PDB file of C-alpha atoms and ligand atoms in Angstrom:
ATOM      1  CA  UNK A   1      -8.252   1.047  20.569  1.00  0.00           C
ATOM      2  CA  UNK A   2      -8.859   4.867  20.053  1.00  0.00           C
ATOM      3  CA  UNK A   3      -9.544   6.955  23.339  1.00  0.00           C
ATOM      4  CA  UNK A   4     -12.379   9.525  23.256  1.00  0.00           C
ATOM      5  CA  UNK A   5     -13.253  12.473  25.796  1.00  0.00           C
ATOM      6  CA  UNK A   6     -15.086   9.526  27.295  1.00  0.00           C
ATOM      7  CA  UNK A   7     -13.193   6.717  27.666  1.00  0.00           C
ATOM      8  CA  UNK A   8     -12.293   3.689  24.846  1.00  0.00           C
ATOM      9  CA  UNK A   9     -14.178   4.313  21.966  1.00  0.00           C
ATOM     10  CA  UNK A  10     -16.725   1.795  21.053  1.00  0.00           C
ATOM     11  CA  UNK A  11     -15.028   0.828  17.518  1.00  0.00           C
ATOM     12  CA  UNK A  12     -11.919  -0.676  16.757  1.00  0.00           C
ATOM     13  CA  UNK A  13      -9.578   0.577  13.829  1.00  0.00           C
ATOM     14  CA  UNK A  14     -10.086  -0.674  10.268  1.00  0.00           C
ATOM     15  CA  UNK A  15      -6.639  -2.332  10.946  1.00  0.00           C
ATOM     16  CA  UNK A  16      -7.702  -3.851  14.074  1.00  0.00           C
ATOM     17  CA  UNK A  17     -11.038  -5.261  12.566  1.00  0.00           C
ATOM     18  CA  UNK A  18      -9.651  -6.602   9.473  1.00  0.00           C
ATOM     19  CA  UNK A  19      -7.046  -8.842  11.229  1.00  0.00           C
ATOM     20  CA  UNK A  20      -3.864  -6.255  12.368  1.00  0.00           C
ATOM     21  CA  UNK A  21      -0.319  -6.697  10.975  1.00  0.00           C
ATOM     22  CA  UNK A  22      -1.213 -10.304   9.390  1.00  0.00           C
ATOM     23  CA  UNK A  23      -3.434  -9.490   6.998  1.00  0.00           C
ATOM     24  CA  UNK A  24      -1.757  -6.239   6.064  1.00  0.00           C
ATOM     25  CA  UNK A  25       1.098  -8.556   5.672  1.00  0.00           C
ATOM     26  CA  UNK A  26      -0.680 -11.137   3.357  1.00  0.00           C
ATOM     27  CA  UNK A  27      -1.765  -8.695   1.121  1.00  0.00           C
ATOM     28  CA  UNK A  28       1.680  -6.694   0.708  1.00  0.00           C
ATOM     29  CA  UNK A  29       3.473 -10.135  -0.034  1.00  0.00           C
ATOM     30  CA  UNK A  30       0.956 -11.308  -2.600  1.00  0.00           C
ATOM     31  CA  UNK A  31       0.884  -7.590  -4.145  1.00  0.00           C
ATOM     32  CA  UNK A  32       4.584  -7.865  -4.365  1.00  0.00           C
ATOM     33  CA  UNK A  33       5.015 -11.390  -5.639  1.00  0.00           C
ATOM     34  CA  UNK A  34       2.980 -10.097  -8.754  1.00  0.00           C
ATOM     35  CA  UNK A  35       4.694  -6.799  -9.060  1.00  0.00           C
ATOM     36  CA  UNK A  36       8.394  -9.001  -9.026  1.00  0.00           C
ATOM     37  CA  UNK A  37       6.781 -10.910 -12.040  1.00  0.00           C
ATOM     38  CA  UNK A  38       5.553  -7.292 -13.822  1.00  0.00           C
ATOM     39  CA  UNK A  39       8.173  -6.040 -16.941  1.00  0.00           C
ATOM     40  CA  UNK A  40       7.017  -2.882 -16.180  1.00  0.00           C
ATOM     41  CA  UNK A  41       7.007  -2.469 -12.715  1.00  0.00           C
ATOM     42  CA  UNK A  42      10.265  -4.990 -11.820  1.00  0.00           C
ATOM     43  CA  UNK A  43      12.832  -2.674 -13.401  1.00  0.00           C
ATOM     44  CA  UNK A  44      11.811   0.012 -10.613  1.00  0.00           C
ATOM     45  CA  UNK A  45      13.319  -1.548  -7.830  1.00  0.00           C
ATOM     46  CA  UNK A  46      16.671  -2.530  -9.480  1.00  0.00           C
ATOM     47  CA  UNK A  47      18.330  -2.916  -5.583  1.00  0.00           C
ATOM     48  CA  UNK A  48      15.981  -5.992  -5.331  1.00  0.00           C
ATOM     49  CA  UNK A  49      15.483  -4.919  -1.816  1.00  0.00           C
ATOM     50  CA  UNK A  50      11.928  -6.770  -1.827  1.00  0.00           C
ATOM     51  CA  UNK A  51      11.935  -7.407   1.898  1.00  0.00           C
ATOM     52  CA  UNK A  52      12.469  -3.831   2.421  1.00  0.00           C
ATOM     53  CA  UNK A  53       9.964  -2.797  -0.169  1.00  0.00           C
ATOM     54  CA  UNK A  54       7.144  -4.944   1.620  1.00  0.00           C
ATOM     55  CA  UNK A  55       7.821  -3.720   4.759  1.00  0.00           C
ATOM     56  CA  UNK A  56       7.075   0.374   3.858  1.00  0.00           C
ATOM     57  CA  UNK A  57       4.634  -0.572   2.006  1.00  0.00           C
ATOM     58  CA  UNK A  58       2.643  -2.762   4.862  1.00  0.00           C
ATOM     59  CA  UNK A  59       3.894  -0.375   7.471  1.00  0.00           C
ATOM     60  CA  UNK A  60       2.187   2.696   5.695  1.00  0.00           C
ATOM     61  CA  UNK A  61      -0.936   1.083   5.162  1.00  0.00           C
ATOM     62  CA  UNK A  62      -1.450  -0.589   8.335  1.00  0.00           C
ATOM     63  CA  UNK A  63      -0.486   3.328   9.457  1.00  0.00           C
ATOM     64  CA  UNK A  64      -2.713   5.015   7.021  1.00  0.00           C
ATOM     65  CA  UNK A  65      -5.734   2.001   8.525  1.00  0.00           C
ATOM     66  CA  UNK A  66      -5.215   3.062  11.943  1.00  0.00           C
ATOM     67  CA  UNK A  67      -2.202   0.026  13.277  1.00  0.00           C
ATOM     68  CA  UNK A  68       1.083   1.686  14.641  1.00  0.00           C
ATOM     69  CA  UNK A  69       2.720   4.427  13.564  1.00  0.00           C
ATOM     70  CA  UNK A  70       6.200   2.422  12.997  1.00  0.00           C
ATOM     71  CA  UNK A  71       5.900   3.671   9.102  1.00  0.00           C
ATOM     72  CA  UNK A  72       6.085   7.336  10.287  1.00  0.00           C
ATOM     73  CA  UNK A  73       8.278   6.759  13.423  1.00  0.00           C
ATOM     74  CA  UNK A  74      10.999   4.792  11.250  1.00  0.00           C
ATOM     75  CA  UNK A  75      10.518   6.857   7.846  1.00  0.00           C
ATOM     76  CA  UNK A  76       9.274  10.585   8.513  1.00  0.00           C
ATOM     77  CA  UNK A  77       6.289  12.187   7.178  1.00  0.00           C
ATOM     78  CA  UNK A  78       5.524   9.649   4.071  1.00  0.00           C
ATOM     79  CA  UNK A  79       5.119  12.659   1.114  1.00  0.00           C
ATOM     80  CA  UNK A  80       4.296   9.932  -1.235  1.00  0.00           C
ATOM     81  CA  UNK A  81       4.290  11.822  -4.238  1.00  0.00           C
ATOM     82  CA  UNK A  82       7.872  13.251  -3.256  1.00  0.00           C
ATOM     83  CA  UNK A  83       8.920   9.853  -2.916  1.00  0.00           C
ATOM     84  CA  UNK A  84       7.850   8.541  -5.919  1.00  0.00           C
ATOM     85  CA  UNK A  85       9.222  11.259  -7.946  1.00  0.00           C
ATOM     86  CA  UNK A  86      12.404   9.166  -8.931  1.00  0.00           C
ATOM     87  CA  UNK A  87      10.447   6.541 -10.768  1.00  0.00           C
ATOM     88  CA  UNK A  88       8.195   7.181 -13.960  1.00  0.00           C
ATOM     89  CA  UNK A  89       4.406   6.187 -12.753  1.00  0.00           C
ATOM     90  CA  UNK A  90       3.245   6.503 -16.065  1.00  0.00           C
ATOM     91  CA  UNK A  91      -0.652   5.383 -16.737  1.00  0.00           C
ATOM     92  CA  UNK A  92       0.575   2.251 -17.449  1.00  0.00           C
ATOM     93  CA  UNK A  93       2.908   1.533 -14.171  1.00  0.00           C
ATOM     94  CA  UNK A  94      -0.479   2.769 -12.310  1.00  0.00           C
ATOM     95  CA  UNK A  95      -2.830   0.320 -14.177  1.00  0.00           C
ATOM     96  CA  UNK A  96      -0.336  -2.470 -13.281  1.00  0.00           C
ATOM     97  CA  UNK A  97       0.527  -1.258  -9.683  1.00  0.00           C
ATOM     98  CA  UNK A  98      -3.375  -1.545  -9.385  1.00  0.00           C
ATOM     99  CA  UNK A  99      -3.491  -4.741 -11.184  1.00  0.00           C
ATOM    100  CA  UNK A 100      -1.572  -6.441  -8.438  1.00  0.00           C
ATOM    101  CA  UNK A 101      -3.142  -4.743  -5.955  1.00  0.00           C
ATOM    102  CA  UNK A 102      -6.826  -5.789  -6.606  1.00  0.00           C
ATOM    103  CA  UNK A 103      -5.655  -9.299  -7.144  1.00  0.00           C
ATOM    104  CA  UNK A 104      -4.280  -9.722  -3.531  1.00  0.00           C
ATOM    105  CA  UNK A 105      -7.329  -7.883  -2.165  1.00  0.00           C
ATOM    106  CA  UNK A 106      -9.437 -10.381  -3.544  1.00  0.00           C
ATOM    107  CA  UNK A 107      -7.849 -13.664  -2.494  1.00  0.00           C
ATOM    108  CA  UNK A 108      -7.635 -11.390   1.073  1.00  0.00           C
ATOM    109  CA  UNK A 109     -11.379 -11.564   1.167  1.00  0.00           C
ATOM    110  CA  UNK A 110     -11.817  -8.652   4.061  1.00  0.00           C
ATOM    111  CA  UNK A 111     -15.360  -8.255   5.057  1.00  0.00           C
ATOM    112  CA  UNK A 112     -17.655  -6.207   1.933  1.00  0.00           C
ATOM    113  CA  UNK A 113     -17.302  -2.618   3.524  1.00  0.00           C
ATOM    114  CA  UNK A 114     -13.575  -3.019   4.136  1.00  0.00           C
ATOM    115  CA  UNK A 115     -12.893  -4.433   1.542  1.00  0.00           C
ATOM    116  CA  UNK A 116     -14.910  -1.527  -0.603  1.00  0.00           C
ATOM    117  CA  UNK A 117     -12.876   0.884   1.175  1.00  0.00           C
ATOM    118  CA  UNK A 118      -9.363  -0.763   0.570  1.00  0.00           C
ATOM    119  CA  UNK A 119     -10.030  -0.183  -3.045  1.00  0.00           C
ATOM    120  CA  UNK A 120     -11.513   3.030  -3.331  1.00  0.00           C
ATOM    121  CA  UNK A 121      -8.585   4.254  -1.512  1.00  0.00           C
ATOM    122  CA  UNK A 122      -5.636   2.576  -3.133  1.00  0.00           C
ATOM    123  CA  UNK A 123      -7.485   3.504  -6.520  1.00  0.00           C
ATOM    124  CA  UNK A 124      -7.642   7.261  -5.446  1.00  0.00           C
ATOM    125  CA  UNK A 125      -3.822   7.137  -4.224  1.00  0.00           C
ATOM    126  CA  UNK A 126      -2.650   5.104  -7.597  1.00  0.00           C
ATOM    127  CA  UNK A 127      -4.023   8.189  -9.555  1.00  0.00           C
ATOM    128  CA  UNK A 128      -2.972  10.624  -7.625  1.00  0.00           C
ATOM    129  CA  UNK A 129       1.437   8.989  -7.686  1.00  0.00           C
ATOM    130  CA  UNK A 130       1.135   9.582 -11.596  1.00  0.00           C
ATOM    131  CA  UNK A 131       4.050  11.628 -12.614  1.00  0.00           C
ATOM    132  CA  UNK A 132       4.567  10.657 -15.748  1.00  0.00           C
ATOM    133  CA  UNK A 133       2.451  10.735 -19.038  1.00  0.00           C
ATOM    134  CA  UNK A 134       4.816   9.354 -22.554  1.00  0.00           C
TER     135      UNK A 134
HETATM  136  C1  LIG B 201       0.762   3.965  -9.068  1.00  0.00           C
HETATM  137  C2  LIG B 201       1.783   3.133  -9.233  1.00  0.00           C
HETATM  138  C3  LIG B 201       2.926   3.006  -8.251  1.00  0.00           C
HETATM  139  C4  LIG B 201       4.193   2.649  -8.591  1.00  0.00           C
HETATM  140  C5  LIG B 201       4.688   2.319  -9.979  1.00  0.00           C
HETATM  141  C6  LIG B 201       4.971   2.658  -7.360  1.00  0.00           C
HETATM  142  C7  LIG B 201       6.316   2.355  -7.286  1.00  0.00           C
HETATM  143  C8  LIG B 201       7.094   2.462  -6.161  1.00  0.00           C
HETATM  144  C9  LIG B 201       8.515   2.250  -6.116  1.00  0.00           C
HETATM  145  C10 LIG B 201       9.390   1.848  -7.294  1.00  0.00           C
HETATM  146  C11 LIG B 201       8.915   2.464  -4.840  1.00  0.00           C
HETATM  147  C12 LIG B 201      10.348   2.373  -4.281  1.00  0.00           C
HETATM  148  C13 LIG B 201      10.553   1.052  -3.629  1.00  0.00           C
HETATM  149  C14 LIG B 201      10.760   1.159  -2.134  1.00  0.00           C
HETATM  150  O1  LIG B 201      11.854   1.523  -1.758  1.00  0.00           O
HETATM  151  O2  LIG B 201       9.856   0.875  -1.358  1.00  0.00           O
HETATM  152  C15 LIG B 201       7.746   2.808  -4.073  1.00  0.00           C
HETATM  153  C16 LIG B 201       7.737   3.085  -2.733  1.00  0.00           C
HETATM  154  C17 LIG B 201       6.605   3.247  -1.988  1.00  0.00           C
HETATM  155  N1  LIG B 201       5.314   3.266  -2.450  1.00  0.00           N
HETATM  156 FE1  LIG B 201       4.757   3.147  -4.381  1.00  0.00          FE
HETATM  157  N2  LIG B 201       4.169   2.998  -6.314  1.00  0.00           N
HETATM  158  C18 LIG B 201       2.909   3.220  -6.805  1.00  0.00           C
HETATM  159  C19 LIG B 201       1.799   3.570  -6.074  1.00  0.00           C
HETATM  160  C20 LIG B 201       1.749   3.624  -4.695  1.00  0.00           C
HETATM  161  C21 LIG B 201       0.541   3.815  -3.919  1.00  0.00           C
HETATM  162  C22 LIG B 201      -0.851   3.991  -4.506  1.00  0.00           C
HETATM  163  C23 LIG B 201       0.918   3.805  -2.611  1.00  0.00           C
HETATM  164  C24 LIG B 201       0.097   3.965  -1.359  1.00  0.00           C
HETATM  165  C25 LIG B 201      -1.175   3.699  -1.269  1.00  0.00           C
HETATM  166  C26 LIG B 201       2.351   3.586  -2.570  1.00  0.00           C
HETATM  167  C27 LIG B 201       3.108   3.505  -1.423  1.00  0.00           C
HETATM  168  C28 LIG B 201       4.472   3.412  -1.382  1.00  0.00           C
HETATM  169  C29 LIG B 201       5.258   3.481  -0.164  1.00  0.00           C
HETATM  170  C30 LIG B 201       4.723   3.634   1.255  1.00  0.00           C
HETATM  171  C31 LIG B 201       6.595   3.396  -0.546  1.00  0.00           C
HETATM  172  C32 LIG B 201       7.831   3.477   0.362  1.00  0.00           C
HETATM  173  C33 LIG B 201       8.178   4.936   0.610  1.00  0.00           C
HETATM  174  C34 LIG B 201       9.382   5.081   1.501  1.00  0.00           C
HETATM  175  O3  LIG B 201       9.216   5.049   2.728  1.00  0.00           O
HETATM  176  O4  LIG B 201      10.487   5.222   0.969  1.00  0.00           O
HETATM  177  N3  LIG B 201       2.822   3.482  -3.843  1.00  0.00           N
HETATM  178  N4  LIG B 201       6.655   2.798  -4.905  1.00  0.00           N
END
């Protein structure tokens, strides 16, 4: 719960009101059990550290929603683009990455406005990690 000059706040955090860590959880594993199956996308994480991949990935966005700051404590400032400067996020790795995405958002079914958000905002970030156009 956020504090305010006076007292709790009334609202919780997106995080909080969409279901905390488990949800965030549900929808990184799903993401990543299509992106395992992706010829595109695979190849990128040739260490096949997939437990490791799911957890930066839910830590930052349950972060980014408001949840704990374990992403930033454990990992530094996130610099996404930096970070995703090794690997070629071409139009098509983006369309894909989003691909995934949007299916584990739907069988997450968060509330309309959440879920509204969830995509607007991992649409706007997908664009913005393209580094690559051949
Ligand atoms: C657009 C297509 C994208 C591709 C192809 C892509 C690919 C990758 C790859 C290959 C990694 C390294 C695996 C790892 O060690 O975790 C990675 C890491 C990561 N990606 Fe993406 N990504 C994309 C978009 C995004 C977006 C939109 C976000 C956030 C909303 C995101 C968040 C992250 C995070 C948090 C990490 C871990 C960074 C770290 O702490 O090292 N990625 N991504």
């Amino acid at each position: 719960m956020r504090t305010g000059e006076n007292g709790p706040a009334v609202t919780d955090t997106v995080w909080a009101q969409v279901g905390g860590t488990e949800t965030f959880e549900r929808i990184v594993r799903r993401f990543y059990d299509g992106v395992r199956e992706d010829p595109v996308l695979a190849p990128m994480y040739p260490d096949a550290d997939w437990e490791g991949a799911i957890w930066r990935l839910r830590a930052f966005l349950e972060q980014y929603w408001g949840g704990p700051a374990t992403y930033s404590e454990q990992r530094g400032h996130p610099r996404l683009r930096m970070r995703h400067g090794p690997f070629a996020v071409t139009p098509d790795a983006r369309d894909r990455w989003l691909r995934h995405m949007n299916a584990a958002l739907d069988e997450a079914e968060l509330p309309p406005l959440h879920d509204a958000a969830f995509r607007d905002y991992v649409e706007r970030a997908a664009h913005a990690m393209v580094n690559r156009f051949e």
